[in-house]
C-alpha cells in the first residue's frame, strides 16, 4: 500500500471526537433543536397537480411519475418525528437515525419534486451517519452497542470530507464567475437583488444595497475563499478545521442578516465536531432531565404537526422578518462562538 | 492499544476500494450536476451555488422579475395560488406557449418542457384545472390574472430604485 492513503485518512482522523458521552450530548442538543424548531413538512406536495412534477433524478416520483397522497406524506412526517425523538433520547439511536433519514429522504423526494431544491440535507445526513459511531451509546434509554475506537471515527471523518466537498460544490461555480476583480459586477449583489425582488425579503436586506461596490466585491471574494478552503483545511488539523467551521457558522449568521437565507440547521450540525472541554462544566442536564426535555420536544413537534396554528417555530416565521433574522443570527452565532472557543483551546498539532 | 475488533493502528480508515467508493458517493453527484443540472441525485451532499452576477452599468443596475398580477395589484410570491411561498418560485413562474410547452419552470432552469403526447395533454389540462380552481377566489376570476415581467432599475448615485416598468404581460390561462 502506498503511503498516500494512511497519510490522507490519518490527517482526517485527527478531526474525530472520541468521547461517547460528549458525542451523546451533541446528539441530544441537535435532536432537541431539530425536533422543537426545524422539522420539515412535506404535505404541501400533495396539493399540487402531477402536471407540475419535475422530480429529481432517481427519486421515487422520478421512477413512478406520481405524487403520493397527503396521508402518506403525513405518515412520513410522523415517522420522521418519532424516529428523531428516539435518536434524541437514545432509543437505539443508530437505527432510529436510519429511519429518520429514510423518512426525510422520502418526504423531500416529493416536496422537492416541483423544481425547487433547498439543499438543506446536511443535518439529516449527520443524524444518519453519526449513528454508526458511538453517539448512541451513552445518555441513552436503550444504548447502541459500542463501536471500537478507530472504526467509530469513520462517521465523523466522512461527514468532514462530505462537508468540505459540498462546500466546493457551492464555491467552484462562484469562483469561476465571481473572481473577476471587477467592481462593476457582483455575485453578492445578484443574491441581494433576488432576495429583495424575487422573494420579497426586504428588511435588513435593503441596508446592504447601500454598501459601496468594493464591499460587495469583497463579499464575493470572501464567500469563494470560505467555500473553497475547506478541502485544504481538512488536512491542516483539528484547530484549523474548527476555525473554518466557526467561520462558516458566522458566515451563515451574516447570510441570514444580509439575504434572509437560513442555514441554522447546518451550523447546528457542525457541533458534532466540537471537542469536549478538558474539565467540563455542568451545563448539560442529567440523563432523566435530558430524556424529559427530549419528550417535551417530541410533544412540541407533534403539536405543531396536528395543529399548525400552534406553530411558533422558525420554520414558519416568514424569511426576512425581524424575528426570523434574530432567531437565525443568534442560533448560528452561538454555534460559531462554541466552535471558536473550542478552537482556541485546541492545539494545532492535536493527536 | 486498539480493541480486539478495531483496525490495526497502521491501517488507514479506508483502503483503496473504500476510498474510491467514498469519493464516488461524495464527489460523483457533484460531477453529475456539473455536467447537467437535471442529473442532480437526491439526497446528494450538494450545497447551493447560484453563481449569477449583477452588473452596474453607467451607475445603474437592472433586475427582471416575473410575477402574477390581479387587476393592478402585483401579487406576492405564492399569494394568488394559496400555497406556501416556499413553493412559489417554481409554481408562479410559469409560461403557457407553444403546443409542446404547456408549463415552464424557470427556477433551476430544468424541466421547462413537457414533451408532446396524450398523457402530457392530460397533465397539462390537470394543471389548467388546478390553476383555475386556485385562482378563482370568489373575488376575481382567473381571467383577471396576468403574468407580468417587470424591469426594475436601481440607481447607485441616488441609492434607490428609480424605475419599474412592465416589459411583458400575458394571460395566465390563454
Short mmCIF file of C-alpha atoms in Angstrom, two decimals:
data_model
loop_
_atom_site.label_atom_id
_atom_site.label_comp_id
_atom_site.label_asym_id
_atom_site.label_seq_id
_atom_site.Cartn_x
_atom_site.Cartn_y
_atom_site.Cartn_z
CA UNK A 1 0.00 0.00 0.00
CA UNK A 2 1.32 3.40 -0.93
CA UNK A 3 1.81 5.90 1.91
CA UNK A 4 -0.83 8.21 0.40
CA UNK A 5 -3.88 6.56 1.94
CA UNK A 6 -2.55 6.28 5.50
CA UNK A 7 -1.39 9.91 5.29
CA UNK A 8 -4.71 11.21 3.90
CA UNK A 9 -7.05 9.32 6.23
CA UNK A 10 -4.64 9.84 9.13
CA UNK A 11 -4.92 13.61 8.69
CA UNK A 12 -8.71 13.41 8.61
CA UNK A 13 -8.79 11.05 11.59
CA UNK A 14 -7.41 13.89 13.71
CA UNK A 15 -10.73 15.70 13.33
CA UNK A 16 -12.79 13.00 15.05
CA UNK A 17 -14.05 13.27 18.62
CA UNK A 18 -13.86 10.03 20.61
CA UNK A 19 -15.66 10.74 23.90
CA UNK A 20 -19.04 8.86 23.68
CA UNK A 21 -20.66 10.91 26.46
CA UNK A 22 -19.72 14.18 24.79
CA UNK A 23 -21.00 12.90 21.44
CA UNK A 24 -24.23 11.81 23.15
CA UNK A 25 -24.67 15.33 24.49
CA UNK A 26 -24.27 16.73 20.99
CA UNK A 27 -26.83 14.15 19.79
CA UNK A 28 -29.23 15.45 22.42
CA UNK A 29 -28.66 19.14 21.57
CA UNK A 30 -29.10 18.57 17.82
CA UNK A 31 -32.11 16.28 18.33
CA UNK A 32 -33.96 18.62 20.69
CA UNK A 33 -33.42 21.69 18.49
CA UNK A 34 -34.36 19.91 15.27
CA UNK A 35 -37.49 18.48 16.89
CA UNK A 36 -38.61 21.70 18.51
CA UNK A 37 -37.86 24.16 15.78
CA UNK A 38 -36.84 22.75 12.46
CA UNK A 39 -38.82 19.69 11.35
CA UNK A 40 -39.75 19.97 7.68
CA UNK A 41 -43.28 19.37 6.39
CA UNK A 42 -43.99 17.54 3.15
CA UNK A 43 -47.79 17.56 2.90
CA UNK A 44 -47.90 20.63 0.63
CA UNK A 45 -46.65 18.43 -2.21
CA UNK A 46 -49.98 16.57 -2.25
CA UNK A 47 -51.84 19.82 -3.03
CA UNK A 48 -50.12 20.27 -6.37
CA UNK A 49 -51.14 18.66 -9.68
CA UNK A 50 -48.90 15.99 -11.15
CA UNK A 51 -48.55 18.05 -14.30
CA UNK A 52 -46.17 20.28 -12.35
CA UNK A 53 -43.89 17.40 -11.36
CA UNK A 54 -40.19 17.97 -12.05
CA UNK A 55 -38.74 15.22 -9.87
CA UNK A 56 -35.06 14.91 -9.20
CA UNK A 57 -33.05 12.20 -10.86
CA UNK A 58 -33.50 8.68 -9.40
CA UNK A 59 -36.05 9.66 -6.73
CA UNK A 60 -39.35 7.87 -6.11
CA UNK A 61 -41.54 10.35 -8.04
CA UNK A 62 -38.95 10.24 -10.86
CA UNK A 63 -39.42 6.47 -11.02
CA UNK A 64 -43.21 6.41 -10.62
CA UNK A 65 -44.22 9.72 -12.23
CA UNK A 66 -46.80 10.22 -9.48
CA UNK A 67 -47.24 12.07 -6.21
CA UNK A 68 -48.37 10.06 -3.21
CA UNK A 69 -51.44 11.17 -1.27
CA UNK A 70 -51.49 13.55 1.67
CA UNK A 71 -51.99 10.74 4.26
CA UNK A 72 -48.78 9.05 3.08
CA UNK A 73 -46.80 12.28 3.44
CA UNK A 74 -48.38 12.86 6.85
CA UNK A 75 -47.27 9.35 7.85
CA UNK A 76 -43.73 10.17 6.68
CA UNK A 77 -43.74 13.26 8.89
CA UNK A 78 -44.96 11.24 11.88
CA UNK A 79 -42.30 8.57 11.36
CA UNK A 80 -39.68 11.29 11.00
CA UNK A 81 -40.70 12.95 14.26
CA UNK A 82 -40.85 9.74 16.32
CA UNK A 83 -37.58 8.48 14.83
CA UNK A 84 -35.79 11.73 15.69
CA UNK A 85 -37.26 11.63 19.19
CA UNK A 86 -35.82 8.10 19.52
CA UNK A 87 -32.43 9.40 18.40
CA UNK A 88 -32.67 12.26 20.90
CA UNK A 89 -33.46 10.12 23.95
CA UNK A 90 -31.17 7.33 22.78
CA UNK A 91 -33.62 4.61 21.87
CA UNK A 92 -31.39 2.55 19.57
CA UNK A 93 -30.20 5.82 18.05
CA UNK A 94 -28.33 4.07 15.21
CA UNK A 95 -31.37 2.51 13.55
CA UNK A 96 -33.67 5.33 14.63
CA UNK A 97 -31.31 7.61 12.68
CA UNK A 98 -31.66 5.37 9.63
CA UNK A 99 -35.45 5.54 9.94
CA UNK A 100 -35.32 9.33 10.41
CA UNK A 101 -33.13 9.89 7.36
CA UNK A 102 -35.20 7.47 5.26
CA UNK A 103 -38.46 9.24 6.06
CA UNK A 104 -36.83 12.61 5.36
CA UNK A 105 -35.48 11.31 2.05
CA UNK A 106 -38.96 10.00 1.18
CA UNK A 107 -40.65 13.28 2.09
CA UNK A 108 -38.09 15.54 0.41
CA UNK A 109 -38.27 13.39 -2.74
CA UNK A 110 -41.85 14.65 -3.11
CA UNK A 111 -41.66 18.14 -1.66
CA UNK A 112 -38.62 18.91 -3.83
CA UNK A 113 -40.19 17.36 -6.92
CA UNK A 114 -41.52 20.65 -8.32
CA UNK A 115 -38.35 22.43 -9.36
CA UNK A 116 -37.17 23.79 -6.05
CA UNK A 117 -34.45 22.07 -4.04
CA UNK A 118 -33.35 23.78 -0.84
CA UNK A 119 -30.13 21.76 -0.33
CA UNK A 120 -30.69 21.52 3.42
CA UNK A 121 -29.85 17.83 3.69
CA UNK A 122 -26.65 18.04 5.76
CA UNK A 123 -28.23 17.80 9.25
CA UNK A 124 -30.23 14.78 8.13
CA UNK A 125 -27.09 13.08 6.85
CA UNK A 126 -25.35 13.92 10.13
CA UNK A 127 -28.08 12.17 12.16
CA UNK A 128 -27.89 9.17 9.83
CA UNK A 129 -24.12 8.81 9.70
CA UNK A 130 -23.26 9.64 13.32
CA UNK A 131 -25.34 6.66 14.46
CA UNK A 132 -22.67 4.37 13.06
CA UNK A 133 -20.19 5.76 15.59
CA UNK A 134 -20.66 5.93 19.33
CA UNK A 135 -23.06 8.83 19.79
CA UNK A 136 -25.91 6.46 20.70
CA UNK A 137 -24.02 4.54 23.35
CA UNK A 138 -24.35 7.00 26.26
CA UNK A 139 -27.09 9.18 27.74
CA UNK A 140 -29.50 6.67 26.24
CA UNK A 141 -32.69 4.82 27.20
CA UNK A 142 -31.65 1.80 25.10
CA UNK A 143 -28.00 2.31 24.15
CA UNK A 144 -26.46 1.20 20.88
CA UNK A 145 -23.75 -1.45 21.06
CA UNK A 146 -20.39 0.36 21.19
CA UNK A 147 -18.10 0.51 18.18
CA UNK A 148 -14.33 0.14 18.55
CA UNK A 149 -12.32 3.36 18.80
CA UNK A 150 -10.94 3.80 15.28
CA UNK A 151 -13.99 2.41 13.48
CA UNK A 152 -16.11 4.92 15.44
CA UNK A 153 -14.10 7.75 13.88
CA UNK A 154 -15.21 6.85 10.37
CA UNK A 155 -18.60 8.65 10.51
CA UNK A 156 -17.10 11.97 11.57
CA UNK A 157 -14.31 11.68 9.02
CA UNK A 158 -16.86 11.05 6.26
CA UNK A 159 -19.00 13.96 7.44
CA UNK A 160 -15.99 16.29 7.47
CA UNK A 161 -14.95 15.24 3.96
CA UNK A 162 -18.56 15.43 2.74
CA UNK A 163 -18.97 18.93 4.16
CA UNK A 164 -15.75 20.15 2.53
CA UNK A 165 -16.74 18.71 -0.87
CA UNK A 166 -20.29 20.07 -0.59
CA UNK A 167 -18.80 23.50 0.10
CA UNK A 168 -16.67 23.09 -3.03
CA UNK A 169 -19.85 22.27 -4.99
CA UNK A 170 -21.16 25.68 -3.92
CA UNK A 171 -17.87 27.55 -4.22
CA UNK A 172 -16.42 26.32 -7.50
CA UNK A 173 -19.12 27.76 -9.82
CA UNK A 174 -18.85 31.02 -7.87
CA UNK A 175 -15.05 31.01 -8.21
CA UNK A 176 -15.36 30.71 -11.98
CA UNK A 177 -17.81 33.61 -12.28
CA UNK A 178 -17.26 35.87 -9.30
CA UNK A 179 -13.47 36.22 -9.11
CA UNK A 180 -13.29 38.85 -11.83
CA UNK A 181 -11.95 41.68 -9.60
CA UNK A 182 -14.36 43.97 -11.42
CA UNK A 183 -16.22 46.48 -9.24
CA UNK A 184 -18.84 46.73 -12.00
CA UNK A 185 -20.12 43.21 -11.31
CA UNK A 186 -21.06 41.39 -8.13
CA UNK A 187 -22.38 37.95 -7.25
CA UNK A 188 -23.39 39.05 -3.76
CA UNK A 189 -25.42 41.82 -5.36
CA UNK A 190 -27.21 39.26 -7.57
CA UNK A 191 -28.20 37.30 -4.43
CA UNK A 192 -29.25 40.54 -2.74
CA UNK A 193 -31.46 41.61 -5.66
CA UNK A 194 -33.03 38.16 -5.76
CA UNK A 195 -33.76 38.25 -2.02
CA UNK A 196 -35.34 41.68 -2.27
CA UNK A 197 -37.23 41.49 -5.55
CA UNK A 198 -37.90 37.79 -6.23
CA UNK A 199 -38.51 36.61 -2.69
CA UNK A 200 -39.82 39.81 -1.08
CA UNK A 201 -37.33 39.53 1.79
CA UNK A 202 -36.95 43.22 2.44
CA UNK A 203 -36.00 44.26 5.94
CA UNK A 204 -32.30 44.08 6.64
CA UNK A 205 -31.51 43.18 3.00
CA UNK A 206 -32.08 46.81 1.93
CA UNK A 207 -29.31 48.05 4.16
CA UNK A 208 -26.75 46.01 2.21
CA UNK A 209 -27.83 47.65 -1.05
CA UNK A 210 -26.25 50.85 0.21
CA UNK A 211 -22.77 49.41 0.74
CA UNK A 212 -20.02 50.58 -1.66
CA UNK A 213 -19.10 48.35 -4.65
CA UNK A 214 -15.79 47.45 -3.03
CA UNK A 215 -17.61 45.82 -0.11
CA UNK A 216 -19.83 43.84 -2.50
CA UNK A 217 -16.70 42.67 -4.33
CA UNK A 218 -15.00 41.70 -1.05
CA UNK A 219 -18.13 39.74 -0.12
CA UNK A 220 -17.75 37.80 -3.39
CA UNK A 221 -14.09 37.02 -2.76
CA UNK A 222 -14.55 36.04 0.89
CA UNK A 223 -17.51 33.80 0.05
CA UNK A 224 -15.49 31.92 -2.56
CA UNK A 225 -12.50 31.59 -0.21
CA UNK A 226 -14.71 30.36 2.62
CA UNK A 227 -16.38 27.73 0.47
CA UNK A 228 -13.24 26.53 -1.30
CA UNK A 229 -10.87 26.46 1.68
CA UNK A 230 -12.47 23.51 3.46
CA UNK A 231 -10.83 20.86 1.34
CA UNK A 232 -7.40 22.24 2.34
CA UNK A 233 -8.32 22.96 5.96
CA UNK A 234 -9.29 19.30 6.44
CA UNK A 235 -5.65 18.34 6.14
CA UNK A 236 -4.27 21.02 8.45
CA UNK A 237 -5.53 19.59 11.72
CA UNK A 238 -8.35 19.99 14.17
CA UNK A 239 -7.68 23.58 15.16
CA UNK A 240 -7.79 24.86 11.58
CA UNK A 241 -10.89 22.77 10.92
CA UNK A 242 -12.70 24.16 13.97
CA UNK A 243 -11.77 27.70 12.96
CA UNK A 244 -13.18 27.05 9.48
CA UNK A 245 -16.41 25.64 10.95
CA UNK A 246 -16.71 28.66 13.26
CA UNK A 247 -16.17 30.97 10.28
CA UNK A 248 -18.87 29.08 8.36
CA UNK A 249 -21.32 29.42 11.25
CA UNK A 250 -20.71 33.19 11.46
CA UNK A 251 -20.95 33.34 7.66
CA UNK A 252 -24.41 31.67 7.94
CA UNK A 253 -25.36 34.31 10.55
CA UNK A 254 -24.29 37.06 8.13
CA UNK A 255 -26.25 35.39 5.32
CA UNK A 256 -29.38 35.40 7.47
CA UNK A 257 -28.99 39.14 8.12
CA UNK A 258 -27.95 40.20 4.62
CA UNK A 259 -30.01 37.89 2.43
CA UNK A 260 -32.70 36.38 4.65
CA UNK A 261 -31.38 32.89 3.88
CA UNK A 262 -31.27 30.49 6.84
CA UNK A 263 -28.65 27.82 7.38
CA UNK A 264 -29.09 27.41 11.13
CA UNK A 265 -29.60 23.65 10.73
CA UNK A 266 -26.18 23.39 9.09
CA UNK A 267 -24.49 25.44 11.82
CA UNK A 268 -26.17 23.20 14.39
CA UNK A 269 -24.88 20.08 12.63
CA UNK A 270 -21.27 21.35 12.80
CA UNK A 271 -21.46 20.79 16.56
CA UNK A 272 -20.73 17.08 16.03
CA UNK A 273 -17.10 18.18 15.53
CA UNK A 274 -17.00 20.19 18.76
CA UNK A 275 -14.38 18.62 21.05
CA UNK A 276 -15.17 18.13 24.75
CA UNK A 277 -13.85 20.59 27.30
CA UNK A 278 -10.91 19.24 29.30
CA UNK A 279 -12.79 19.95 32.55
CA UNK A 280 -16.45 20.04 31.57
CA UNK A 281 -18.73 22.34 33.49
CA UNK A 282 -22.18 21.03 34.36
CA UNK A 283 -24.10 22.78 31.61
CA UNK A 284 -25.85 19.65 30.37
CA UNK A 285 -28.77 18.16 32.32
CA UNK A 286 -28.65 14.72 33.93
CA UNK A 287 -29.98 11.74 31.98
CA UNK A 288 -33.59 11.80 33.33
CA UNK A 289 -33.86 15.54 32.68
CA UNK A 290 -32.37 15.23 29.20
CA UNK A 291 -34.86 12.48 28.37
CA UNK A 292 -37.74 14.58 29.73
CA UNK A 293 -36.63 17.54 27.60
CA UNK A 294 -36.42 15.23 24.58
CA UNK A 295 -40.01 14.11 25.20
CA UNK A 296 -41.16 17.73 25.54
CA UNK A 297 -39.51 18.47 22.18
CA UNK A 298 -41.40 15.47 20.75
CA UNK A 299 -44.68 16.88 22.11
CA UNK A 300 -43.90 20.27 20.55
CA UNK A 301 -43.18 18.66 17.17
CA UNK A 302 -46.39 16.60 17.32
CA UNK A 303 -48.47 19.56 18.47
CA UNK A 304 -47.21 21.62 15.57
CA UNK A 305 -47.97 18.81 13.14
CA UNK A 306 -51.51 18.23 14.41
CA UNK A 307 -52.43 21.89 14.78
CA UNK A 308 -50.47 24.26 12.51
CA UNK A 309 -51.91 27.25 14.39
CA UNK A 310 -49.70 26.24 17.34
CA UNK A 311 -46.66 26.67 15.18
CA UNK A 312 -44.38 29.32 16.65
CA UNK A 313 -41.19 27.96 15.20
CA UNK A 314 -38.52 29.45 13.00
CA UNK A 315 -39.59 27.36 10.01
CA UNK A 316 -42.92 29.17 9.96
CA UNK A 317 -41.67 32.69 10.52
CA UNK A 318 -41.55 34.27 7.07
CA UNK A 319 -37.97 34.59 5.91
CA UNK A 320 -36.52 38.04 6.26
CA UNK A 321 -38.76 39.28 9.08
CA UNK A 322 -37.05 40.65 12.16
CA UNK A 323 -37.95 37.67 14.37
CA UNK A 324 -36.69 35.23 11.75
CA UNK A 325 -33.45 37.15 11.26
CA UNK A 326 -32.81 37.39 15.00
CA UNK A 327 -33.56 33.67 15.56
CA UNK A 328 -31.22 32.53 12.79
CA UNK A 329 -28.49 35.04 13.55
CA UNK A 330 -28.40 34.22 17.26
CA UNK A 331 -28.58 30.45 16.60
CA UNK A 332 -25.73 30.50 14.07
CA UNK A 333 -23.65 32.87 16.21
CA UNK A 334 -23.95 30.68 19.31
CA UNK A 335 -22.76 27.66 17.30
CA UNK A 336 -19.95 29.76 15.82
CA UNK A 337 -18.87 31.02 19.25
CA UNK A 338 -18.81 27.49 20.67
CA UNK A 339 -16.65 26.29 17.76
CA UNK A 340 -14.37 29.32 18.01
CA UNK A 341 -13.78 28.85 21.74
CA UNK A 342 -13.06 25.16 21.24
CA UNK A 343 -10.55 26.07 18.50
CA UNK A 344 -8.77 28.37 20.93
CA UNK A 345 -8.43 25.50 23.40
CA UNK A 346 -7.18 23.08 20.74
CA UNK A 347 -3.51 22.77 19.94
CA UNK A 348 -2.86 22.82 16.21
CA UNK A 349 -0.98 19.50 16.39
CA UNK A 350 -3.78 17.73 18.26
CA UNK A 351 -3.44 13.96 18.32
CA UNK B 1 -3.95 -0.07 22.24
CA UNK B 2 -6.81 -0.99 19.90
CA UNK B 3 -9.83 -3.07 20.91
CA UNK B 4 -9.78 -6.64 19.54
CA UNK B 5 -12.14 -5.84 16.67
CA UNK B 6 -10.54 -2.46 15.97
CA UNK B 7 -8.45 -1.53 12.97
CA UNK B 8 -4.71 -2.01 13.48
CA UNK B 9 -3.01 1.35 14.22
CA UNK B 10 -1.03 1.28 10.96
CA UNK B 11 -4.07 0.60 8.77
CA UNK B 12 -5.92 3.58 7.25
CA UNK B 13 -9.62 4.07 7.95
CA UNK B 14 -10.41 3.12 4.36
CA UNK B 15 -8.47 1.05 1.82
CA UNK B 16 -8.33 1.81 -1.88
CA UNK B 17 -11.74 0.25 -2.61
CA UNK B 18 -13.35 2.10 0.28
CA UNK B 19 -11.67 5.37 -0.71
CA UNK B 20 -12.91 5.09 -4.28
CA UNK B 21 -16.41 4.26 -3.03
CA UNK B 22 -16.40 7.25 -0.67
CA UNK B 23 -15.18 9.63 -3.37
CA UNK B 24 -17.72 8.26 -5.86
CA UNK B 25 -20.54 8.76 -3.34
CA UNK B 26 -19.46 12.27 -2.34
CA UNK B 27 -17.93 13.74 -5.49
CA UNK B 28 -19.82 11.72 -8.14
CA UNK B 29 -23.16 13.56 -7.72
CA UNK B 30 -21.35 16.92 -7.79
CA UNK B 31 -19.77 15.95 -11.11
CA UNK B 32 -23.10 14.76 -12.50
CA UNK B 33 -24.79 18.05 -11.56
CA UNK B 34 -21.85 19.90 -13.11
CA UNK B 35 -22.48 18.05 -16.37
CA UNK B 36 -26.23 18.61 -16.38
CA UNK B 37 -28.35 20.16 -13.64
CA UNK B 38 -31.21 17.78 -14.34
CA UNK B 39 -28.95 14.89 -13.28
CA UNK B 40 -28.85 16.03 -9.67
CA UNK B 41 -29.31 12.97 -7.48
CA UNK B 42 -31.21 13.34 -4.25
CA UNK B 43 -30.05 13.19 -1.49
CA UNK B 44 -26.59 14.09 -2.72
CA UNK B 45 -24.49 16.24 -0.43
CA UNK B 46 -24.52 19.37 -2.58
CA UNK B 47 -24.91 22.97 -1.46
CA UNK B 48 -26.48 25.80 -3.48
CA UNK B 49 -24.21 27.89 -5.70
CA UNK B 50 -26.31 30.36 -7.76
CA UNK B 51 -23.20 31.84 -9.34
CA UNK B 52 -25.03 34.66 -11.14
CA UNK B 53 -23.62 38.16 -11.48
CA UNK B 54 -25.39 41.50 -11.28
CA UNK B 55 -23.90 44.35 -13.28
CA UNK B 56 -23.58 48.03 -12.58
CA UNK B 57 -23.75 49.79 -15.93
CA UNK B 58 -23.46 53.58 -16.06
CA UNK B 59 -24.28 53.81 -12.39
CA UNK B 60 -27.38 51.68 -12.64
CA UNK B 61 -28.36 48.04 -12.13
CA UNK B 62 -31.40 46.43 -13.71
CA UNK B 63 -33.29 43.40 -12.47
CA UNK B 64 -36.09 41.44 -14.17
CA UNK B 65 -38.69 39.52 -12.26
CA UNK B 66 -41.85 37.59 -13.14
CA UNK B 67 -44.96 37.90 -11.02
CA UNK B 68 -48.66 37.22 -11.06
CA UNK B 69 -50.83 40.33 -11.25
CA UNK B 70 -54.50 40.58 -10.32
CA UNK B 71 -56.04 43.68 -11.80
CA UNK B 72 -53.49 46.34 -11.00
CA UNK B 73 -52.02 44.53 -7.99
CA UNK B 74 -48.77 42.60 -8.28
CA UNK B 75 -49.09 39.55 -6.04
CA UNK B 76 -46.52 38.37 -3.52
CA UNK B 77 -44.85 35.01 -4.23
CA UNK B 78 -47.42 32.23 -3.82
CA UNK B 79 -50.14 34.63 -2.71
CA UNK B 80 -52.63 34.14 -5.50
CA UNK B 81 -52.35 30.37 -5.51
CA UNK B 82 -52.91 30.00 -1.80
CA UNK B 83 -49.75 27.96 -1.34
CA UNK B 84 -46.73 28.27 0.88
CA UNK B 85 -44.38 30.92 -0.52
CA UNK B 86 -41.65 28.29 -0.36
CA UNK B 87 -43.12 26.65 -3.46
CA UNK B 88 -43.91 29.89 -5.20
CA UNK B 89 -40.76 30.27 -7.27
CA UNK B 90 -41.30 27.22 -9.44
CA UNK B 91 -45.08 27.45 -9.38
CA UNK B 92 -45.68 31.08 -10.15
CA UNK B 93 -43.02 31.49 -12.78
CA UNK B 94 -44.85 29.62 -15.44
CA UNK B 95 -45.39 30.07 -19.11
CA UNK B 96 -48.03 28.75 -21.47
CA UNK B 97 -46.98 28.90 -25.05
CA UNK B 98 -46.28 26.58 -27.91
CA UNK B 99 -48.25 23.36 -28.22
CA UNK B 100 -45.43 21.30 -26.74
CA UNK B 101 -44.69 23.70 -23.94
CA UNK B 102 -47.58 23.90 -21.57
CA UNK B 103 -45.73 24.84 -18.48
CA UNK B 104 -42.29 26.17 -17.74
CA UNK B 105 -40.27 26.11 -14.61
CA UNK B 106 -37.73 28.88 -14.73
CA UNK B 107 -36.25 28.14 -11.36
CA UNK B 108 -33.15 25.97 -11.67
CA UNK B 109 -33.54 26.05 -15.43
CA UNK B 110 -34.56 22.47 -15.92
CA UNK B 111 -37.76 20.64 -16.69
CA UNK B 112 -39.05 23.55 -18.71
CA UNK B 113 -40.71 21.44 -21.35
CA UNK B 114 -43.28 18.72 -21.17
CA UNK B 115 -42.77 16.65 -24.33
CA UNK B 116 -45.81 16.12 -26.54
CA UNK B 117 -48.13 13.14 -26.07
CA UNK B 118 -51.58 12.19 -24.87
CA UNK B 119 -50.53 11.76 -21.30
CA UNK B 120 -48.90 15.16 -21.28
CA UNK B 121 -52.04 16.76 -22.70
CA UNK B 122 -53.95 15.23 -19.81
CA UNK B 123 -51.33 16.51 -17.37
CA UNK B 124 -51.46 19.97 -18.89
CA UNK B 125 -55.25 20.06 -18.61
CA UNK B 126 -54.92 19.00 -15.00
CA UNK B 127 -52.57 21.92 -14.40
CA UNK B 128 -55.02 24.32 -16.06
CA UNK B 129 -57.87 22.99 -13.94
CA UNK B 130 -55.75 23.38 -10.80
CA UNK B 131 -54.80 26.92 -11.79
CA UNK B 132 -58.44 27.87 -12.49
CA UNK B 133 -59.52 26.46 -9.14
CA UNK B 134 -56.62 28.08 -7.28
CA UNK B 135 -57.05 31.49 -8.87
CA UNK B 136 -60.84 31.64 -8.58
CA UNK B 137 -61.09 33.03 -5.08
CA UNK B 138 -64.62 34.39 -5.31
CA UNK B 139 -63.39 37.95 -5.72
CA UNK B 140 -61.64 37.60 -9.04
CA UNK B 141 -61.98 35.22 -11.98
CA UNK B 142 -58.86 33.54 -13.40
CA UNK B 143 -59.13 35.89 -16.38
CA UNK B 144 -58.34 38.80 -14.03
CA UNK B 145 -54.81 37.42 -13.54
CA UNK B 146 -51.83 38.04 -15.78
CA UNK B 147 -48.19 37.06 -15.77
CA UNK B 148 -46.14 40.24 -15.83
CA UNK B 149 -42.43 40.68 -16.35
CA UNK B 150 -41.14 43.77 -14.58
CA UNK B 151 -37.88 45.55 -15.22
CA UNK B 152 -36.58 47.32 -12.14
CA UNK B 153 -33.80 49.92 -12.26
CA UNK B 154 -31.68 50.79 -9.23
CA UNK B 155 -29.55 53.93 -9.33
CA UNK B 156 -26.32 53.76 -7.34
CA UNK B 157 -25.74 57.51 -7.22
CA UNK B 158 -29.17 58.15 -5.74
CA UNK B 159 -29.10 54.90 -3.73
CA UNK B 160 -32.65 53.92 -4.59
CA UNK B 161 -34.95 52.33 -7.14
CA UNK B 162 -35.68 54.83 -9.91
CA UNK B 163 -37.86 52.92 -12.38
CA UNK B 164 -40.15 49.91 -12.56
CA UNK B 165 -41.63 49.12 -15.96
CA UNK B 166 -43.69 46.20 -17.22
CA UNK B 167 -41.95 44.69 -20.24
CA UNK B 168 -44.49 41.97 -21.00
CA UNK B 169 -47.97 40.89 -19.94
CA UNK B 170 -49.50 37.51 -20.71
CA UNK B 171 -52.78 35.91 -19.66
CA UNK B 172 -52.44 33.06 -17.16
CA UNK B 173 -54.93 30.85 -18.97
CA UNK B 174 -54.96 31.67 -22.68
#
